[in-house]
Amino acid sequence: MPDPPKALNGWPVIRLAVTHPVKGHPVKGRGALSNPQGRFEQWRRELAPSDEVAPSDPADPELAPPAAGATRVEPVGMRRAITRNESPDIAFDQSLNPYQGCEHGCIYCYARPTFSFLGLSPGLDFETRIGARTTMPSLLARELDAPGYRCSPINIGSATDPYQPAERELGITRAVLEVLLARRHPFTVVTKGALIERDADLLAEAARLGIAQCFVSISTLDPAFARLWDPRASAPWRRLRAIETLASAGIPVGVLVAPIVPFLNDQDIESIIAAAAQRGAQSAHYTLLRLPYEVRPLFEQWLRSHFPERAERVLARIRDLRGGDKLNDSRFFARMHGQGPWGQLISSRFRLAARRNGLSRQRRTLDGSGFRPGGAQGRLF
């Protein structure tokens, strides 16, 4: 009989075949290097030394490192479409996300820890097991038409990208836009996906009514770095072209330089702002890298694998930006921007670049006065 599992930090340990090795290995087309358990699991899993398999050894598919493989997209249930936010340092108090998880695979994504609540991994699971909220358009219509609803701008894509690859076939985001436009409800869209160009017709009509604004996130202009940084998002040049397409259609569009990481992509701040302005962007905003919960070890693993020669320097500067002794600061009004001389330097560089290129650092006020519950036709009573 095998020995009973021993306790590890208060949790029982069981030996299971897992789909990733102890030490992460780069997976082509994916951001995370491993698939660690979330912090809420009741059982801790570990590999015995004899179970470790070299990255190139295909002998045991149960233990071999993960392949990029096909992304799994499945419908997921939901009780409501709109999520309400009370954070005082965020410009909106309502948001929705048509997808759960994100195939773009950005290693820095602050939404990764949400998969821990689902019993899934914030690592590769977050990029490969996508939940499609197919009932969102109908739920949204019902919520907007409820007698007690009070109109306030809704942000689309506050956590996961509404224009990730699955949207091309499913069209959930487009259906959401149709619901909002029919009711003249104000909204903003945040994306790294050039697929937003497909919906320029709806966005242009909403912009004409003063109820829409779009933001395209670009944190590097280096295509080689982008393939590691956000591997399945649109290439930087395609995002710039998306800005141009939206601006040409009369849609207010801003650029988000986010996230900024010293010694990785901060050298691109000025060039991103200049390129976005040349293509019609009207505003510019930025945030620094955030490393909450499971994002921190995933990012460190990624950094040490892809940029081992500068890893310690990058982490040391992040600590400087967060007060000197930690890699993350969750306090409101501090989490988005850095402290100390380096935080001030990044802020000054960004402010000067935006001013030089004529970009506003303020968000447009959207008009909710024309909101019509029940759609454009309205209600009889």
Short mmCIF file of C-alpha atoms in Angstrom, two decimals:
data_model
loop_
_atom_site.label_atom_id
_atom_site.label_comp_id
_atom_site.label_asym_id
_atom_site.label_seq_id
_atom_site.Cartn_x
_atom_site.Cartn_y
_atom_site.Cartn_z
CA MET A 1 0.00 0.00 0.00
CA PRO A 2 1.29 3.50 -0.77
CA ASP A 3 2.04 5.80 2.11
CA PRO A 4 -0.80 8.20 3.00
CA PRO A 5 -0.34 11.76 1.79
CA LYS A 6 1.46 14.12 4.12
CA ALA A 7 0.23 17.59 5.00
CA LEU A 8 1.79 20.57 3.28
CA ASN A 9 1.10 23.94 4.91
CA GLY A 10 -2.09 22.52 6.35
CA TRP A 11 -3.29 21.06 3.01
CA PRO A 12 -3.25 17.33 2.20
CA VAL A 13 -0.98 16.39 -0.69
CA ILE A 14 -1.97 13.90 -3.37
CA ARG A 15 0.13 12.72 -6.29
CA LEU A 16 -1.58 13.29 -9.60
CA ALA A 17 -0.41 13.30 -13.19
CA VAL A 18 -0.48 16.94 -14.19
CA THR A 19 -0.23 18.59 -17.59
CA HIS A 20 2.80 20.75 -16.86
CA PRO A 21 6.27 20.16 -15.46
CA VAL A 22 7.50 21.57 -12.16
CA LYS A 23 9.72 24.05 -13.99
CA GLY A 24 7.87 26.02 -16.65
CA HIS A 25 8.91 25.84 -20.29
CA PRO A 26 7.91 28.31 -23.02
CA VAL A 27 4.91 27.17 -25.04
CA LYS A 28 4.67 28.59 -28.55
CA GLY A 29 1.79 31.03 -28.87
CA ARG A 30 1.10 31.17 -25.12
CA GLY A 31 2.09 33.69 -22.47
CA ALA A 32 2.19 31.59 -19.30
CA LEU A 33 4.90 28.96 -18.95
CA SER A 34 2.99 26.73 -16.53
CA ASN A 35 -0.41 25.88 -15.17
CA PRO A 36 -0.19 26.35 -11.37
CA GLN A 37 -3.12 25.69 -9.11
CA GLY A 38 -5.22 28.57 -7.86
CA ARG A 39 -5.01 29.60 -4.24
CA PHE A 40 -8.44 28.25 -3.30
CA GLU A 41 -7.89 24.59 -4.20
CA GLN A 42 -8.58 22.11 -1.38
CA TRP A 43 -5.92 19.68 -2.60
CA ARG A 44 -2.31 20.46 -3.40
CA ARG A 45 -0.76 18.56 -6.33
CA GLU A 46 2.93 17.86 -6.82
CA LEU A 47 5.16 15.79 -9.08
CA ALA A 48 7.54 13.26 -7.58
CA PRO A 49 11.13 13.68 -8.88
CA SER A 50 10.77 10.48 -10.90
CA ASP A 51 7.75 11.94 -12.70
CA GLU A 52 9.52 14.90 -14.24
CA VAL A 53 9.78 14.71 -18.01
CA ALA A 54 12.16 16.62 -20.25
CA PRO A 55 10.45 19.18 -22.50
CA SER A 56 11.27 17.13 -25.61
CA ASP A 57 10.26 13.73 -24.18
CA PRO A 58 6.85 12.69 -25.58
CA ALA A 59 6.89 9.28 -23.90
CA ASP A 60 4.14 10.05 -21.42
CA PRO A 61 1.49 12.51 -22.68
CA GLU A 62 0.07 12.79 -19.17
CA LEU A 63 3.32 14.26 -17.88
CA ALA A 64 4.72 15.98 -20.95
CA PRO A 65 4.87 19.79 -21.04
CA PRO A 66 1.78 21.37 -22.58
CA ALA A 67 1.52 21.97 -26.28
CA ALA A 68 -0.13 25.08 -27.65
CA GLY A 69 -3.00 22.95 -28.95
CA ALA A 70 -6.44 24.15 -29.83
CA THR A 71 -8.17 26.61 -27.54
CA ARG A 72 -11.28 25.23 -25.90
CA VAL A 73 -14.26 27.61 -26.06
CA GLU A 74 -17.39 26.61 -24.16
CA PRO A 75 -20.59 28.46 -23.25
CA VAL A 76 -20.84 29.40 -19.58
CA GLY A 77 -23.90 30.36 -17.58
CA MET A 78 -24.33 33.69 -15.88
CA ARG A 79 -26.93 35.36 -13.72
CA ARG A 80 -26.37 38.96 -14.77
CA ALA A 81 -24.55 40.83 -17.49
CA ILE A 82 -23.49 44.04 -15.72
CA THR A 83 -20.81 44.06 -13.03
CA ARG A 84 -20.79 47.04 -10.71
CA ASN A 85 -17.59 48.59 -9.46
CA GLU A 86 -17.04 50.79 -6.42
CA SER A 87 -13.31 51.42 -6.86
CA PRO A 88 -12.73 55.18 -6.55
CA ASP A 89 -9.72 55.19 -8.91
CA ILE A 90 -11.57 53.75 -11.92
CA ALA A 91 -13.44 56.01 -14.33
CA PHE A 92 -16.55 53.82 -14.63
CA ASP A 93 -18.87 52.08 -12.18
CA GLN A 94 -20.41 49.54 -14.59
CA SER A 95 -18.71 47.01 -16.84
CA LEU A 96 -19.27 43.78 -18.71
CA ASN A 97 -17.01 41.13 -20.20
CA PRO A 98 -18.42 38.87 -22.94
CA TYR A 99 -15.70 36.26 -22.36
CA GLN A 100 -14.26 34.46 -19.35
CA GLY A 101 -10.51 33.99 -19.78
CA CYS A 102 -8.57 35.46 -22.70
CA GLU A 103 -6.74 33.76 -25.54
CA HIS A 104 -4.50 36.78 -26.07
CA GLY A 105 -2.29 35.31 -23.34
CA CYS A 106 -0.88 38.56 -21.93
CA ILE A 107 1.41 37.39 -19.14
CA TYR A 108 0.71 40.57 -17.17
CA CYS A 109 -3.10 40.31 -17.22
CA TYR A 110 -4.54 41.30 -13.84
CA ALA A 111 -7.66 39.21 -14.56
CA ARG A 112 -5.75 35.93 -14.36
CA PRO A 113 -6.45 35.42 -10.62
CA THR A 114 -10.20 35.26 -11.34
CA PHE A 115 -9.71 31.71 -12.61
CA SER A 116 -8.79 30.65 -9.08
CA PHE A 117 -12.41 31.22 -8.10
CA LEU A 118 -13.46 28.78 -10.84
CA GLY A 119 -11.20 25.93 -9.76
CA LEU A 120 -8.98 26.53 -12.80
CA SER A 121 -5.42 27.74 -13.19
CA PRO A 122 -4.53 31.40 -13.70
CA GLY A 123 -1.75 30.10 -15.96
CA LEU A 124 -2.35 28.22 -19.19
CA ASP A 125 -5.99 27.48 -18.31
CA PHE A 126 -6.72 31.21 -18.46
CA GLU A 127 -5.49 31.32 -22.07
CA THR A 128 -6.83 28.00 -23.36
CA ARG A 129 -10.17 27.42 -21.60
CA ILE A 130 -12.34 30.31 -22.74
CA GLY A 131 -15.86 30.74 -21.41
CA ALA A 132 -18.28 32.33 -23.89
CA ARG A 133 -21.09 34.24 -22.20
CA THR A 134 -23.55 33.60 -24.98
CA THR A 135 -26.60 34.77 -23.02
CA MET A 136 -25.08 38.15 -22.23
CA PRO A 137 -26.95 40.18 -24.90
CA SER A 138 -30.39 38.99 -23.72
CA LEU A 139 -29.49 39.39 -20.05
CA LEU A 140 -28.14 42.87 -20.73
CA ALA A 141 -31.37 43.89 -22.49
CA ARG A 142 -33.41 42.66 -19.55
CA GLU A 143 -31.26 44.54 -17.02
CA LEU A 144 -31.32 47.78 -18.98
CA ASP A 145 -35.11 47.57 -19.35
CA ALA A 146 -35.73 46.92 -15.64
CA PRO A 147 -37.82 49.71 -14.01
CA GLY A 148 -35.18 50.49 -11.39
CA TYR A 149 -32.20 50.73 -13.72
CA ARG A 150 -30.26 54.02 -13.70
CA CYS A 151 -28.22 54.83 -16.80
CA SER A 152 -24.46 55.10 -16.33
CA PRO A 153 -21.69 54.42 -18.91
CA ILE A 154 -20.73 50.75 -19.25
CA ASN A 155 -17.16 49.72 -19.95
CA ILE A 156 -16.79 46.71 -22.26
CA GLY A 157 -13.57 44.77 -21.73
CA SER A 158 -12.53 45.85 -18.25
CA ALA A 159 -11.05 42.41 -17.49
CA THR A 160 -10.85 40.22 -20.61
CA ASP A 161 -10.71 41.35 -24.22
CA PRO A 162 -14.07 41.60 -26.01
CA TYR A 163 -12.34 41.15 -29.38
CA GLN A 164 -10.28 38.05 -28.70
CA PRO A 165 -10.23 35.35 -31.42
CA ALA A 166 -13.47 33.59 -30.34
CA GLU A 167 -15.44 36.76 -31.09
CA ARG A 168 -14.84 36.36 -34.81
CA GLU A 169 -17.17 33.35 -34.88
CA LEU A 170 -19.47 34.00 -31.91
CA GLY A 171 -20.21 37.72 -32.27
CA ILE A 172 -21.23 38.20 -28.63
CA THR A 173 -19.58 41.62 -28.41
CA ARG A 174 -21.32 42.81 -31.57
CA ALA A 175 -24.69 41.66 -30.19
CA VAL A 176 -23.97 43.58 -26.96
CA LEU A 177 -23.22 46.72 -28.99
CA GLU A 178 -26.52 46.33 -30.82
CA VAL A 179 -28.40 46.15 -27.51
CA LEU A 180 -26.66 49.28 -26.21
CA LEU A 181 -27.11 51.23 -29.44
CA ALA A 182 -30.81 50.37 -29.66
CA ARG A 183 -31.29 51.86 -26.18
CA ARG A 184 -28.96 54.84 -26.73
CA HIS A 185 -26.92 53.69 -23.74
CA PRO A 186 -23.39 55.19 -23.34
CA PHE A 187 -20.41 52.83 -23.34
CA THR A 188 -16.65 52.57 -23.73
CA VAL A 189 -14.66 49.74 -25.32
CA VAL A 190 -11.12 48.65 -24.41
CA THR A 191 -9.29 46.18 -26.64
CA LYS A 192 -6.03 44.89 -28.11
CA GLY A 193 -7.91 43.26 -30.98
CA ALA A 194 -7.99 44.70 -34.49
CA LEU A 195 -11.29 42.83 -34.92
CA ILE A 196 -12.92 45.97 -33.50
CA GLU A 197 -12.75 47.34 -37.08
CA ARG A 198 -15.56 44.92 -37.98
CA ASP A 199 -17.96 46.85 -35.73
CA ALA A 200 -17.01 50.32 -36.97
CA ASP A 201 -20.54 50.75 -38.34
CA LEU A 202 -22.17 50.37 -34.93
CA LEU A 203 -19.46 52.32 -33.14
CA ALA A 204 -19.69 55.19 -35.63
CA GLU A 205 -23.45 55.46 -35.16
CA ALA A 206 -23.00 55.42 -31.37
CA ALA A 207 -20.28 58.07 -31.63
CA ARG A 208 -22.58 60.28 -33.71
CA LEU A 209 -25.04 60.12 -30.80
CA GLY A 210 -22.28 61.01 -28.31
CA ILE A 211 -22.53 57.69 -26.44
CA ALA A 212 -19.31 55.84 -27.42
CA GLN A 213 -15.57 56.05 -26.97
CA CYS A 214 -12.94 53.39 -27.76
CA PHE A 215 -9.48 52.72 -26.38
CA VAL A 216 -6.83 50.57 -28.04
CA SER A 217 -4.11 49.20 -25.76
CA ILE A 218 -0.55 49.28 -27.13
CA SER A 219 2.40 48.69 -24.82
CA THR A 220 5.16 48.04 -27.37
CA LEU A 221 5.95 48.66 -31.03
CA ASP A 222 8.44 45.78 -31.17
CA PRO A 223 6.78 42.81 -32.90
CA ALA A 224 9.29 40.30 -31.52
CA PHE A 225 8.68 41.44 -27.95
CA ALA A 226 4.92 41.51 -28.55
CA ARG A 227 4.96 37.84 -29.52
CA LEU A 228 6.19 37.06 -26.01
CA TRP A 229 4.31 39.81 -24.18
CA ASP A 230 0.77 39.33 -25.55
CA PRO A 231 1.27 36.46 -28.02
CA ARG A 232 -2.22 36.10 -29.55
CA ALA A 233 -3.27 39.73 -29.50
CA SER A 234 -3.13 41.74 -32.73
CA ALA A 235 0.35 42.85 -33.73
CA PRO A 236 1.28 46.41 -32.75
CA TRP A 237 1.03 47.67 -36.37
CA ARG A 238 -2.48 46.22 -36.66
CA ARG A 239 -3.59 48.00 -33.50
CA LEU A 240 -2.27 51.27 -34.91
CA ARG A 241 -4.20 50.63 -38.10
CA ALA A 242 -7.32 49.92 -36.02
CA ILE A 243 -6.92 53.34 -34.39
CA GLU A 244 -6.73 54.89 -37.85
CA THR A 245 -9.82 52.99 -39.03
CA LEU A 246 -11.88 54.04 -36.02
CA ALA A 247 -10.72 57.65 -36.17
CA SER A 248 -11.51 57.84 -39.89
CA ALA A 249 -15.05 56.67 -39.12
CA GLY A 250 -15.52 59.54 -36.65
CA ILE A 251 -15.19 57.40 -33.54
CA PRO A 252 -13.38 59.01 -30.58
CA VAL A 253 -10.42 56.73 -29.90
CA GLY A 254 -7.65 56.87 -27.33
CA VAL A 255 -4.45 54.89 -26.83
CA LEU A 256 -3.67 53.05 -23.59
CA VAL A 257 0.04 52.57 -23.01
CA ALA A 258 -0.43 49.74 -20.57
CA PRO A 259 1.24 48.25 -18.77
CA ILE A 260 4.59 50.02 -18.60
CA VAL A 261 7.50 47.99 -17.19
CA PRO A 262 10.93 49.57 -16.64
CA PHE A 263 13.70 48.05 -18.80
CA LEU A 264 11.19 46.01 -20.80
CA ASN A 265 8.99 48.45 -22.73
CA ASP A 266 9.33 51.90 -21.14
CA GLN A 267 11.61 52.96 -24.00
CA ASP A 268 8.54 52.88 -26.28
CA ILE A 269 6.39 55.41 -24.39
CA GLU A 270 7.11 58.39 -26.63
CA SER A 271 7.05 56.43 -29.90
CA ILE A 272 3.71 54.76 -29.11
CA ILE A 273 2.07 58.10 -28.32
CA ALA A 274 3.49 59.73 -31.46
CA ALA A 275 2.39 56.82 -33.68
CA ALA A 276 -1.11 56.76 -32.20
CA ALA A 277 -1.50 60.53 -32.61
CA GLN A 278 -0.45 60.34 -36.26
CA ARG A 279 -3.26 57.84 -36.84
CA GLY A 280 -5.99 59.90 -35.23
CA ALA A 281 -5.98 59.08 -31.52
CA GLN A 282 -7.44 61.89 -29.45
CA SER A 283 -6.35 60.89 -25.93
CA ALA A 284 -3.65 58.90 -24.17
CA HIS A 285 -3.51 57.13 -20.81
CA TYR A 286 -1.12 54.75 -19.07
CA THR A 287 -0.77 52.33 -16.17
CA LEU A 288 2.20 50.57 -14.65
CA LEU A 289 2.48 46.80 -14.33
CA ARG A 290 0.29 45.32 -11.61
CA LEU A 291 1.18 41.95 -10.05
CA PRO A 292 -1.71 40.82 -7.83
CA TYR A 293 -1.93 37.30 -6.41
CA GLU A 294 -0.96 34.62 -8.94
CA VAL A 295 0.16 37.14 -11.56
CA ARG A 296 3.39 37.79 -9.65
CA PRO A 297 4.88 34.27 -9.79
CA LEU A 298 3.67 33.79 -13.37
CA PHE A 299 5.32 37.04 -14.45
CA GLU A 300 8.56 36.24 -12.59
CA GLN A 301 8.71 32.82 -14.24
CA TRP A 302 8.12 34.39 -17.67
CA LEU A 303 10.71 37.12 -17.04
CA ARG A 304 13.45 34.76 -15.86
CA SER A 305 12.84 32.45 -18.80
CA HIS A 306 12.78 35.05 -21.60
CA PHE A 307 15.02 37.81 -20.16
CA PRO A 308 17.28 36.15 -17.56
CA GLU A 309 20.06 38.71 -17.97
CA ARG A 310 17.86 41.61 -16.87
CA ALA A 311 15.32 39.90 -14.60
CA GLU A 312 16.78 41.12 -11.31
CA ARG A 313 17.13 44.64 -12.63
CA VAL A 314 13.49 44.73 -13.76
CA LEU A 315 12.20 43.34 -10.46
CA ALA A 316 14.34 45.77 -8.45
CA ARG A 317 12.93 48.73 -10.36
CA ILE A 318 9.35 47.47 -9.90
CA ARG A 319 10.02 47.34 -6.15
CA ASP A 320 11.30 50.92 -6.29
CA LEU A 321 8.04 51.96 -7.97
CA ARG A 322 6.05 50.15 -5.25
CA GLY A 323 7.77 51.64 -2.24
CA GLY A 324 11.00 49.65 -2.23
CA ASP A 325 10.06 46.33 -0.62
CA LYS A 326 7.28 44.72 -2.66
CA LEU A 327 6.25 43.97 -6.23
CA ASN A 328 2.63 45.06 -5.95
CA ASP A 329 0.66 47.83 -4.30
CA SER A 330 -3.09 47.22 -4.13
CA ARG A 331 -4.02 50.60 -2.62
CA PHE A 332 -6.47 52.75 -4.55
CA PHE A 333 -4.81 55.63 -6.44
CA ALA A 334 -1.40 53.95 -5.98
CA ARG A 335 -1.87 50.67 -7.84
CA MET A 336 -2.01 52.18 -11.35
CA HIS A 337 1.00 54.50 -11.06
CA GLY A 338 4.36 54.35 -9.34
CA GLN A 339 5.95 56.10 -6.38
CA GLY A 340 9.25 57.85 -5.93
CA PRO A 341 11.65 59.30 -8.51
CA TRP A 342 11.07 56.53 -11.06
CA GLY A 343 7.30 56.90 -10.82
CA GLN A 344 7.63 60.65 -11.30
CA LEU A 345 9.99 60.16 -14.25
CA ILE A 346 7.54 57.88 -16.09
CA SER A 347 4.67 60.24 -15.36
CA SER A 348 6.64 63.24 -16.64
CA ARG A 349 7.73 61.45 -19.81
CA PHE A 350 4.17 60.41 -20.54
CA ARG A 351 2.71 63.84 -19.84
CA LEU A 352 5.27 65.60 -22.04
CA ALA A 353 4.82 63.12 -24.90
CA ALA A 354 1.03 63.51 -24.80
CA ARG A 355 1.31 67.32 -24.78
CA ARG A 356 3.85 67.31 -27.62
CA ASN A 357 1.49 65.23 -29.76
CA GLY A 358 -1.66 67.13 -28.85
CA LEU A 359 -3.36 64.24 -27.03
CA SER A 360 -5.74 64.86 -24.15
CA ARG A 361 -5.24 62.99 -20.90
CA GLN A 362 -8.93 63.37 -20.00
CA ARG A 363 -11.72 60.94 -20.79
CA ARG A 364 -14.63 62.15 -22.90
CA THR A 365 -17.95 62.74 -21.13
CA LEU A 366 -20.60 60.53 -22.71
CA ASP A 367 -24.22 61.59 -23.10
CA GLY A 368 -26.75 59.40 -21.32
CA SER A 369 -29.69 61.77 -21.66
CA GLY A 370 -31.10 59.90 -24.66
CA PHE A 371 -31.27 56.52 -22.94
CA ARG A 372 -34.42 54.64 -24.01
CA PRO A 373 -35.31 51.46 -22.09
CA GLY A 374 -36.87 48.87 -24.34
CA GLY A 375 -35.03 49.98 -27.46
CA ALA A 376 -35.40 52.78 -29.95
CA GLN A 377 -39.14 52.19 -30.36
CA GLY A 378 -39.74 52.78 -26.65
CA ARG A 379 -42.62 51.54 -24.55
CA LEU A 380 -46.31 52.20 -24.84
CA PHE A 381 -46.69 52.90 -21.10
#
